[in-house]
Tab-separated table of C-alpha atoms in Angstrom:
chain	number	residue	atom	x	y	z
A	1	MET	CA	0.000	0.000	0.000
A	2	GLN	CA	1.270	3.483	-0.901
A	3	LEU	CA	-0.263	6.565	0.717
A	4	ASN	CA	-0.600	9.918	-1.009
A	5	TRP	CA	0.260	12.878	1.185
A	6	GLY	CA	-0.858	16.498	0.849
A	7	ASP	CA	1.431	19.476	0.319
A	8	ASP	CA	1.419	20.365	4.029
A	9	ASP	CA	2.386	16.829	4.924
A	10	GLU	CA	5.255	16.802	2.424
A	11	ARG	CA	6.527	20.114	3.816
A	12	PHE	CA	6.367	18.561	7.267
A	13	ARG	CA	8.379	15.560	6.037
A	14	ALA	CA	10.995	17.829	4.461
A	15	GLU	CA	11.346	19.842	7.667
A	16	LEU	CA	11.739	16.645	9.686
A	17	ALA	CA	14.312	15.258	7.257
A	18	ALA	CA	16.328	18.479	7.436
A	19	PHE	CA	16.298	18.363	11.228
A	20	LEU	CA	17.402	14.735	11.313
A	21	ASP	CA	20.147	15.359	8.757
A	22	GLU	CA	21.530	18.151	10.933
A	23	HIS	CA	20.967	16.851	14.466
A	24	ALA	CA	20.784	13.046	14.449
A	25	PRO	CA	23.552	11.659	16.687
A	26	ALA	CA	26.550	10.066	15.028
A	27	GLU	CA	25.899	6.938	17.104
A	28	ALA	CA	22.640	6.442	15.201
A	29	ALA	CA	24.355	6.372	11.810
A	30	ALA	CA	25.025	2.636	12.017
A	31	GLY	CA	21.337	1.940	12.589
A	32	PHE	CA	20.091	1.215	16.088
A	33	ASP	CA	19.237	-2.455	15.850
A	34	PHE	CA	19.626	-4.557	18.989
A	35	GLN	CA	16.863	-4.095	21.536
A	36	GLY	CA	18.494	-2.985	24.789
A	37	GLU	CA	21.788	-2.317	22.989
A	38	ALA	CA	24.862	-2.584	25.212
A	39	GLY	CA	25.959	0.534	27.009
A	40	GLY	CA	24.466	2.811	29.584
A	41	ASP	CA	23.168	2.090	33.029
A	42	GLY	CA	20.152	-0.135	33.637
A	43	GLY	CA	19.142	0.019	29.991
A	44	ILE	CA	19.669	3.794	29.699
A	45	VAL	CA	22.016	4.619	26.820
A	46	PRO	CA	23.690	8.014	27.517
A	47	TRP	CA	23.722	9.318	23.937
A	48	LEU	CA	20.055	8.410	23.537
A	49	ARG	CA	19.132	10.304	26.685
A	50	ASP	CA	20.797	13.417	25.242
A	51	TRP	CA	19.037	12.805	21.922
A	52	GLN	CA	15.658	12.616	23.662
A	53	ALA	CA	16.267	16.042	25.215
A	54	THR	CA	17.315	17.432	21.823
A	55	LEU	CA	14.116	16.164	20.238
A	56	PHE	CA	12.040	17.736	23.007
A	57	ASP	CA	13.809	21.103	22.829
A	58	HIS	CA	13.241	21.329	19.060
A	59	GLY	CA	9.601	20.206	19.152
A	60	TRP	CA	10.216	16.756	17.678
A	61	MET	CA	9.790	14.426	20.665
A	62	ILE	CA	5.995	14.000	20.332
A	63	PRO	CA	5.024	16.174	17.344
A	64	GLY	CA	1.288	15.962	18.071
A	65	TYR	CA	1.734	17.667	21.443
A	66	PRO	CA	2.032	21.454	21.902
A	67	PRO	CA	5.508	23.072	22.033
A	68	GLU	CA	5.616	23.155	25.833
A	69	LEU	CA	5.355	19.359	25.769
A	70	GLY	CA	7.994	18.758	23.151
A	71	GLY	CA	5.811	18.948	20.064
A	72	ARG	CA	4.471	21.218	17.339
A	73	ASP	CA	0.707	20.562	17.256
A	74	CYS	CA	0.950	18.405	14.132
A	75	THR	CA	-1.862	16.315	12.688
A	76	PRO	CA	-2.281	12.538	13.171
A	77	ALA	CA	-1.158	11.971	9.574
A	78	GLN	CA	2.002	13.957	10.234
A	79	THR	CA	2.603	11.921	13.395
A	80	LEU	CA	2.501	8.806	11.226
A	81	ILE	CA	4.995	10.363	8.801
A	82	TYR	CA	7.248	11.177	11.756
A	83	LEU	CA	7.111	7.654	13.163
A	84	GLU	CA	7.769	6.069	9.789
A	85	GLU	CA	10.682	8.371	8.992
A	86	LEU	CA	12.396	7.619	12.303
A	87	ALA	CA	11.776	3.903	11.832
A	88	ARG	CA	13.069	3.993	8.255
A	89	ARG	CA	16.289	5.627	9.413
A	90	ARG	CA	16.431	3.313	12.438
A	91	ILE	CA	16.703	6.266	14.824
A	92	PRO	CA	14.937	5.738	18.172
A	93	ARG	CA	13.460	8.529	20.220
A	94	ALA	CA	14.808	7.263	23.525
A	95	SER	CA	16.278	4.215	25.205
A	96	HIS	CA	13.534	4.269	27.840
A	97	PHE	CA	9.902	4.525	26.797
A	98	PRO	CA	7.696	4.558	29.953
A	99	GLY	CA	7.894	8.300	30.584
A	100	TYR	CA	6.847	9.587	27.176
A	101	ALA	CA	4.814	6.598	25.952
A	102	ILE	CA	2.787	5.634	29.043
A	103	VAL	CA	3.158	8.073	31.945
A	104	ALA	CA	2.774	11.334	30.013
A	105	PRO	CA	-0.448	10.515	28.108
A	106	SER	CA	-1.951	8.875	31.202
A	107	LEU	CA	-1.257	11.899	33.423
A	108	LEU	CA	-2.528	14.288	30.768
A	109	GLU	CA	-5.779	12.338	30.599
A	110	TYR	CA	-6.290	11.346	34.245
A	111	GLY	CA	-3.891	13.331	36.428
A	112	ASN	CA	-4.677	16.357	38.561
A	113	GLU	CA	-3.021	19.735	38.017
A	114	GLU	CA	-0.027	18.950	40.209
A	115	GLN	CA	0.525	15.568	38.553
A	116	ARG	CA	0.334	17.042	35.061
A	117	ARG	CA	3.307	19.229	35.968
A	118	LEU	CA	5.386	16.038	35.930
A	119	VAL	CA	4.692	15.506	32.238
A	120	PRO	CA	7.347	17.716	30.547
A	121	ALA	CA	10.223	16.084	32.476
A	122	ALA	CA	8.807	12.640	31.680
A	123	ILE	CA	8.717	13.381	27.948
A	124	ARG	CA	12.122	15.085	27.862
A	125	GLY	CA	13.720	12.230	29.768
A	126	ASP	CA	14.777	14.331	32.746
A	127	THR	CA	12.779	11.966	34.953
A	128	ILE	CA	13.167	8.224	34.420
A	129	TRP	CA	10.013	6.234	35.140
A	130	CYS	CA	9.320	2.552	35.538
A	131	ILE	CA	5.911	0.864	35.297
A	132	GLY	CA	4.768	-1.406	38.135
A	133	MET	CA	2.342	-3.740	36.375
A	134	SER	CA	3.612	-7.328	36.121
A	135	GLU	CA	3.789	-9.554	39.201
A	136	PRO	CA	4.968	-13.146	39.746
A	137	ASN	CA	1.385	-14.430	39.559
A	138	ALA	CA	-0.063	-11.603	37.497
A	139	GLY	CA	2.111	-11.046	34.458
A	140	SER	CA	-0.089	-10.825	31.412
A	141	ASP	CA	-3.186	-11.237	33.603
A	142	LEU	CA	-2.966	-7.765	35.088
A	143	ALA	CA	-6.362	-8.042	36.763
A	144	ALA	CA	-4.904	-10.712	39.073
A	145	LEU	CA	-2.363	-8.354	40.660
A	146	ARG	CA	-1.955	-8.700	44.440
A	147	THR	CA	0.285	-5.816	45.481
A	148	ARG	CA	-1.958	-4.063	47.960
A	149	ALA	CA	-2.252	-0.510	49.219
A	150	GLU	CA	-4.080	0.164	52.483
A	151	ARG	CA	-5.280	3.663	53.324
A	152	ARG	CA	-3.971	4.892	56.679
A	153	ASP	CA	-4.798	8.510	57.376
A	154	ASP	CA	-3.043	10.563	54.682
A	155	VAL	CA	-0.944	7.766	53.180
A	156	PHE	CA	-1.324	4.475	51.350
A	157	VAL	CA	0.833	1.684	52.774
A	158	VAL	CA	2.017	-0.544	49.926
A	159	ASN	CA	3.105	-4.180	50.278
A	160	GLY	CA	3.823	-6.639	47.494
A	161	GLN	CA	6.114	-7.439	44.594
A	162	LYS	CA	6.492	-6.446	40.948
A	163	VAL	CA	8.631	-8.259	38.394
A	164	TRP	CA	10.037	-7.661	34.898
A	165	THR	CA	10.048	-3.953	35.755
A	166	SER	CA	12.119	-2.208	33.095
A	167	TYR	CA	14.497	0.527	34.279
A	168	ALA	CA	13.611	-0.001	37.949
A	169	MET	CA	17.313	0.138	38.870
A	170	VAL	CA	17.673	3.716	37.643
A	171	ALA	CA	14.111	5.095	37.772
A	172	SER	CA	13.250	7.855	40.201
A	173	LYS	CA	9.495	7.279	39.986
A	174	CYS	CA	7.181	4.319	39.465
A	175	PHE	CA	3.708	4.221	37.938
A	176	CYS	CA	2.516	1.506	40.305
A	177	TYR	CA	-0.752	-0.410	39.984
A	178	VAL	CA	-2.031	-1.680	43.329
A	179	ARG	CA	-5.089	-3.363	44.782
A	180	THR	CA	-6.982	-0.995	47.052
A	181	ASP	CA	-10.134	-3.099	47.481
A	182	PRO	CA	-9.308	-6.805	47.971
A	183	ASP	CA	-13.004	-7.708	48.150
A	184	ALA	CA	-13.901	-6.302	44.736
A	185	ALA	CA	-14.007	-8.266	41.486
A	186	LYS	CA	-10.687	-8.779	39.696
A	187	HIS	CA	-11.038	-5.836	37.323
A	188	ARG	CA	-12.235	-3.572	40.100
A	189	GLY	CA	-10.479	-2.453	43.228
A	190	ILE	CA	-7.275	-1.528	41.366
A	191	SER	CA	-5.731	1.930	41.745
A	192	LEU	CA	-2.726	3.744	40.314
A	193	LEU	CA	-0.122	5.407	42.542
A	194	ILE	CA	2.935	7.513	41.780
A	195	VAL	CA	5.693	6.067	43.964
A	196	ASP	CA	9.075	7.706	44.534
A	197	MET	CA	11.652	4.956	44.144
A	198	ASP	CA	13.815	6.258	47.008
A	199	THR	CA	10.974	5.753	49.506
A	200	PRO	CA	12.002	3.562	52.467
A	201	GLY	CA	10.828	-0.036	52.112
A	202	ILE	CA	11.551	-0.422	48.372
A	203	GLU	CA	14.100	-3.048	47.325
A	204	VAL	CA	15.165	-3.450	43.701
A	205	ARG	CA	16.838	-6.661	42.492
A	206	PRO	CA	18.116	-6.596	38.878
A	207	LEU	CA	17.290	-9.569	36.645
A	208	THR	CA	19.840	-10.727	34.077
A	209	HIS	CA	18.341	-12.165	30.898
A	210	ILE	CA	19.735	-14.484	28.265
A	211	THR	CA	21.842	-11.813	26.511
A	212	GLY	CA	23.696	-11.086	29.757
A	213	GLN	CA	22.133	-7.647	30.177
A	214	ALA	CA	20.081	-6.512	33.139
A	215	ASP	CA	17.648	-3.779	32.163
A	216	PHE	CA	14.703	-4.920	34.266
A	217	ALA	CA	14.228	-6.048	37.835
A	218	GLU	CA	12.125	-7.381	40.650
A	219	VAL	CA	10.779	-4.685	42.966
A	220	PHE	CA	9.702	-5.449	46.534
A	221	PHE	CA	7.478	-3.134	48.572
A	222	THR	CA	7.476	-3.507	52.364
A	223	ASP	CA	5.286	-1.028	54.262
A	224	VAL	CA	6.037	1.674	51.701
A	225	GLU	CA	4.195	4.884	52.545
A	226	VAL	CA	2.813	6.807	49.570
A	227	PRO	CA	0.993	10.145	50.029
A	228	VAL	CA	-2.705	10.012	49.224
A	229	GLY	CA	-2.125	12.895	46.825
A	230	ASN	CA	-0.123	10.519	44.619
A	231	LEU	CA	-3.287	8.657	43.606
A	232	VAL	CA	-3.865	9.062	39.858
A	233	GLY	CA	-7.500	9.119	38.807
A	234	PRO	CA	-10.295	7.769	41.001
A	235	LEU	CA	-9.786	5.325	43.844
A	236	ASN	CA	-10.447	1.762	42.602
A	237	GLY	CA	-10.621	3.082	39.035
A	238	GLY	CA	-7.199	1.910	37.934
A	239	TRP	CA	-8.367	-0.705	35.446
A	240	ALA	CA	-9.511	1.943	32.978
A	241	LEU	CA	-6.128	3.621	33.343
A	242	THR	CA	-4.300	0.385	32.559
A	243	GLN	CA	-6.211	0.025	29.304
A	244	GLY	CA	-5.497	3.611	28.343
A	245	SER	CA	-1.810	3.233	29.186
A	246	LEU	CA	-1.392	0.114	27.046
A	247	ALA	CA	-3.385	1.642	24.186
A	248	HIS	CA	-1.046	4.640	24.099
A	249	GLU	CA	1.971	2.328	24.137
A	250	ARG	CA	0.718	0.229	21.215
A	251	ALA	CA	-0.666	3.060	19.072
A	252	GLY	CA	2.717	3.760	17.500
A	253	LEU	CA	4.580	0.596	18.452
A	254	TRP	CA	3.442	-1.201	15.309
A	255	VAL	CA	5.298	1.278	13.079
A	256	ASP	CA	8.638	0.341	14.592
A	257	GLY	CA	7.751	-3.358	14.519
A	258	VAL	CA	6.826	-3.327	10.831
A	259	ALA	CA	9.836	-1.186	9.898
A	260	ARG	CA	12.159	-3.552	11.739
A	261	LEU	CA	10.591	-6.522	9.955
A	262	ASP	CA	11.019	-4.717	6.631
A	263	GLN	CA	14.677	-4.022	7.357
A	264	THR	CA	15.226	-7.583	8.499
A	265	VAL	CA	13.766	-8.946	5.246
A	266	ARG	CA	16.205	-6.807	3.249
A	267	ALA	CA	19.059	-7.967	5.481
A	268	LEU	CA	17.999	-11.585	4.914
A	269	VAL	CA	18.149	-11.058	1.148
A	270	ASP	CA	21.693	-9.693	1.467
A	271	LEU	CA	22.666	-12.526	3.801
A	272	ALA	CA	21.265	-15.154	1.433
A	273	LYS	CA	23.340	-13.696	-1.395
A	274	ARG	CA	26.509	-13.605	0.700
A	275	THR	CA	26.077	-17.208	1.800
A	276	GLY	CA	25.199	-18.428	-1.699
A	277	LYS	CA	21.725	-19.577	-0.627
A	278	ASP	CA	19.758	-17.066	-2.669
A	279	THR	CA	19.041	-19.719	-5.302
A	280	ASP	CA	17.567	-22.182	-2.794
A	281	PRO	CA	13.787	-22.344	-3.502
A	282	GLY	CA	12.988	-22.956	0.161
A	283	VAL	CA	14.984	-19.926	1.281
A	284	ARG	CA	13.434	-17.741	-1.412
A	285	ARG	CA	9.910	-18.801	-0.401
A	286	ALA	CA	10.603	-18.147	3.288
A	287	ILE	CA	11.957	-14.648	2.656
A	288	ALA	CA	9.136	-13.843	0.210
A	289	ALA	CA	6.533	-14.909	2.771
A	290	MET	CA	8.087	-12.567	5.355
A	291	ASP	CA	8.054	-9.715	2.861
A	292	GLU	CA	4.366	-10.341	2.151
A	293	GLN	CA	3.626	-10.362	5.865
A	294	ALA	CA	5.437	-7.056	6.390
A	295	SER	CA	3.374	-5.418	3.618
A	296	SER	CA	0.111	-6.810	4.992
A	297	LEU	CA	0.928	-5.673	8.517
A	298	ARG	CA	1.714	-2.155	7.318
A	299	SER	CA	-1.680	-1.890	5.618
A	300	LEU	CA	-3.449	-3.160	8.721
A	301	GLY	CA	-1.448	-0.735	10.841
A	302	TYR	CA	-2.651	2.195	8.750
A	303	LYS	CA	-6.225	1.106	9.332
A	304	GLY	CA	-5.755	0.833	13.086
A	305	PHE	CA	-3.896	4.133	13.292
A	306	ALA	CA	-6.750	5.886	11.485
A	307	SER	CA	-9.225	4.539	14.048
A	308	PHE	CA	-7.015	5.469	17.001
A	309	ALA	CA	-6.411	8.991	15.654
A	310	GLN	CA	-10.179	9.517	15.499
A	311	GLY	CA	-10.603	8.489	19.121
A	312	SER	CA	-11.890	4.996	18.422
A	313	SER	CA	-10.511	1.755	19.746
A	314	ALA	CA	-8.025	-0.023	17.504
A	315	PRO	CA	-8.160	-3.764	18.131
A	316	GLU	CA	-5.923	-4.145	15.084
A	317	HIS	CA	-3.031	-3.055	17.294
A	318	SER	CA	-3.363	-6.180	19.417
A	319	TYR	CA	-2.929	-8.282	16.286
A	320	MET	CA	-0.135	-6.039	15.026
A	321	LYS	CA	1.762	-6.373	18.282
A	322	MET	CA	1.436	-10.146	18.307
A	323	ALA	CA	2.103	-10.722	14.603
A	324	SER	CA	5.120	-8.423	14.317
A	325	SER	CA	6.827	-9.846	17.401
A	326	GLU	CA	6.228	-13.444	16.278
A	327	ALA	CA	7.399	-12.646	12.751
A	328	GLY	CA	10.511	-10.994	14.142
A	329	LYS	CA	11.392	-14.128	16.051
A	330	ALA	CA	11.003	-16.253	12.901
A	331	SER	CA	13.080	-13.869	10.771
A	332	TYR	CA	16.033	-13.812	13.162
A	333	GLU	CA	15.913	-17.595	13.407
A	334	LEU	CA	16.068	-17.800	9.617
A	335	GLY	CA	19.118	-15.532	9.681
A	336	MET	CA	20.836	-17.917	12.083
A	337	GLU	CA	19.976	-20.859	9.825
A	338	LEU	CA	21.482	-19.102	6.801
A	339	LEU	CA	24.717	-18.574	8.740
A	340	GLY	CA	24.871	-22.255	9.619
A	341	ALA	CA	27.266	-23.268	12.394
A	342	TYR	CA	28.312	-19.656	12.986
A	343	GLY	CA	24.733	-18.516	13.490
A	344	ALA	CA	25.039	-18.677	17.281
A	345	VAL	CA	28.451	-16.962	17.431
A	346	THR	CA	28.675	-13.409	18.800
A	347	ASP	CA	32.461	-13.028	18.476
A	348	ALA	CA	33.008	-10.376	15.795
A	349	GLU	CA	36.150	-12.148	14.558
A	350	LEU	CA	34.308	-15.400	13.915
A	351	GLY	CA	30.649	-14.654	13.257
A	352	GLU	CA	29.074	-12.226	10.811
A	353	GLU	CA	27.694	-8.842	11.884
A	354	ALA	CA	28.961	-9.155	15.489
A	355	GLY	CA	26.260	-11.600	16.461
A	356	ARG	CA	23.369	-9.514	15.129
A	357	TRP	CA	21.140	-12.478	14.307
A	358	VAL	CA	21.587	-14.492	17.478
A	359	THR	CA	21.333	-11.411	19.724
A	360	ASN	CA	18.114	-10.320	18.111
A	361	PHE	CA	16.825	-13.887	18.249
A	362	TYR	CA	17.394	-14.004	22.010
A	363	VAL	CA	15.655	-10.661	22.524
A	364	SER	CA	12.780	-11.611	20.214
A	365	PHE	CA	11.407	-13.964	22.867
A	366	ALA	CA	11.052	-11.034	25.262
A	367	ASN	CA	9.288	-9.046	22.536
A	368	THR	CA	6.517	-11.666	22.445
A	369	ILE	CA	5.875	-10.943	26.141
A	370	ALA	CA	6.570	-7.238	26.665
A	371	GLY	CA	3.552	-4.955	26.295
A	372	GLY	CA	1.155	-7.911	26.503
A	373	SER	CA	2.066	-11.491	25.708
A	374	SER	CA	1.119	-13.143	22.423
A	375	GLU	CA	-1.218	-15.472	24.326
A	376	ILE	CA	-3.134	-12.546	25.830
A	377	GLN	CA	-3.273	-10.798	22.449
A	378	ARG	CA	-4.824	-13.938	20.923
A	379	ASN	CA	-7.533	-13.865	23.584
A	380	ILE	CA	-8.231	-10.183	22.872
A	381	ILE	CA	-8.428	-10.837	19.142
A	382	ALA	CA	-10.716	-13.831	19.622
A	383	GLN	CA	-13.154	-11.992	21.874
A	384	ARG	CA	-13.083	-8.368	20.679
A	385	VAL	CA	-12.376	-8.792	16.970
A	386	LEU	CA	-13.811	-12.182	16.046
A	387	GLY	CA	-16.597	-12.126	18.645
A	388	LEU	CA	-15.828	-15.605	19.944
A	389	PRO	CA	-17.226	-16.585	23.364
A	390	ARG	CA	-15.018	-16.529	26.433
A	391	GLY	CA	-13.823	-19.992	27.465
A	392	VAL	CA	-15.338	-21.514	30.587
């Protein structure tokens, strides 16, 4: 699918391209590829943090927002152009997403006046946030969370545990979902608190994953006192906030996923030629099928983005998230197969591309979980898109 853009949109694209040509960091020239690329502290890459501030200061961090929030009041179509241009050039906005992608839109929609003052620093990257959603027994099933918050005078006392919490080691604040009414139904009785990570009673334990990096952690809360004024939205109304937070996260996530799949397909073509396997009918069919899937996903993404931009729900994004992450896993595995015995080698002197394929393959498993697991997305698609009954 090819979209036709108006004159204003093309001027917007040209202005963006000129800015990126002049200001994009040299570190981005090689193409930011590995998720959680090495460097930085707790998943925070220093040059990307500076880049995030540069984007904000020039009105390019979230173009649809007003200038005081790092934008330029652009249209939804121009936001799509922006996302696609960054993805095409493989230039990320930041190495940590919770502040600008989840916290900021949630506080703008549900926060009080004092809480909304936290938004500019969250978007610019001056404040690093983590999101306290997943728990040992409530990962993808967020409604089953058990971390509780009891009201005592002018504070909530929080006890419980979160897990797979990205950036918890370096975050100064946590968007923490807690159960404030243990007697209510699963989807009710949940509230959202802003928790300062230096509050007494918080213990953070980094988790090292298969690549050897540690950019997420377990977080333990023991009698942690949180001011009542840190409640976001209504008491026991947190479930609606969780859905809004995840919707904001996924609204533009598909663009990066499809662009990465597109780039990976092109890289597979080059790899097949270098390894002499470009004439193998099986290899050609596999790469062609991935190319077809990337094109189909882009078209579906446009449809979902149009719905989201008009204020409607976009169930397509649940499918996009699932399909792009699963396709990514398959594409990196194919790259390893094309490399043969050296496919699992990360030593730059022995393996090709400094272990690009195996590193991305390892991380691809996490991508099928982060932001809502593939299993949960299949349930959402079955019930909300296909209208299938809920299993007993």
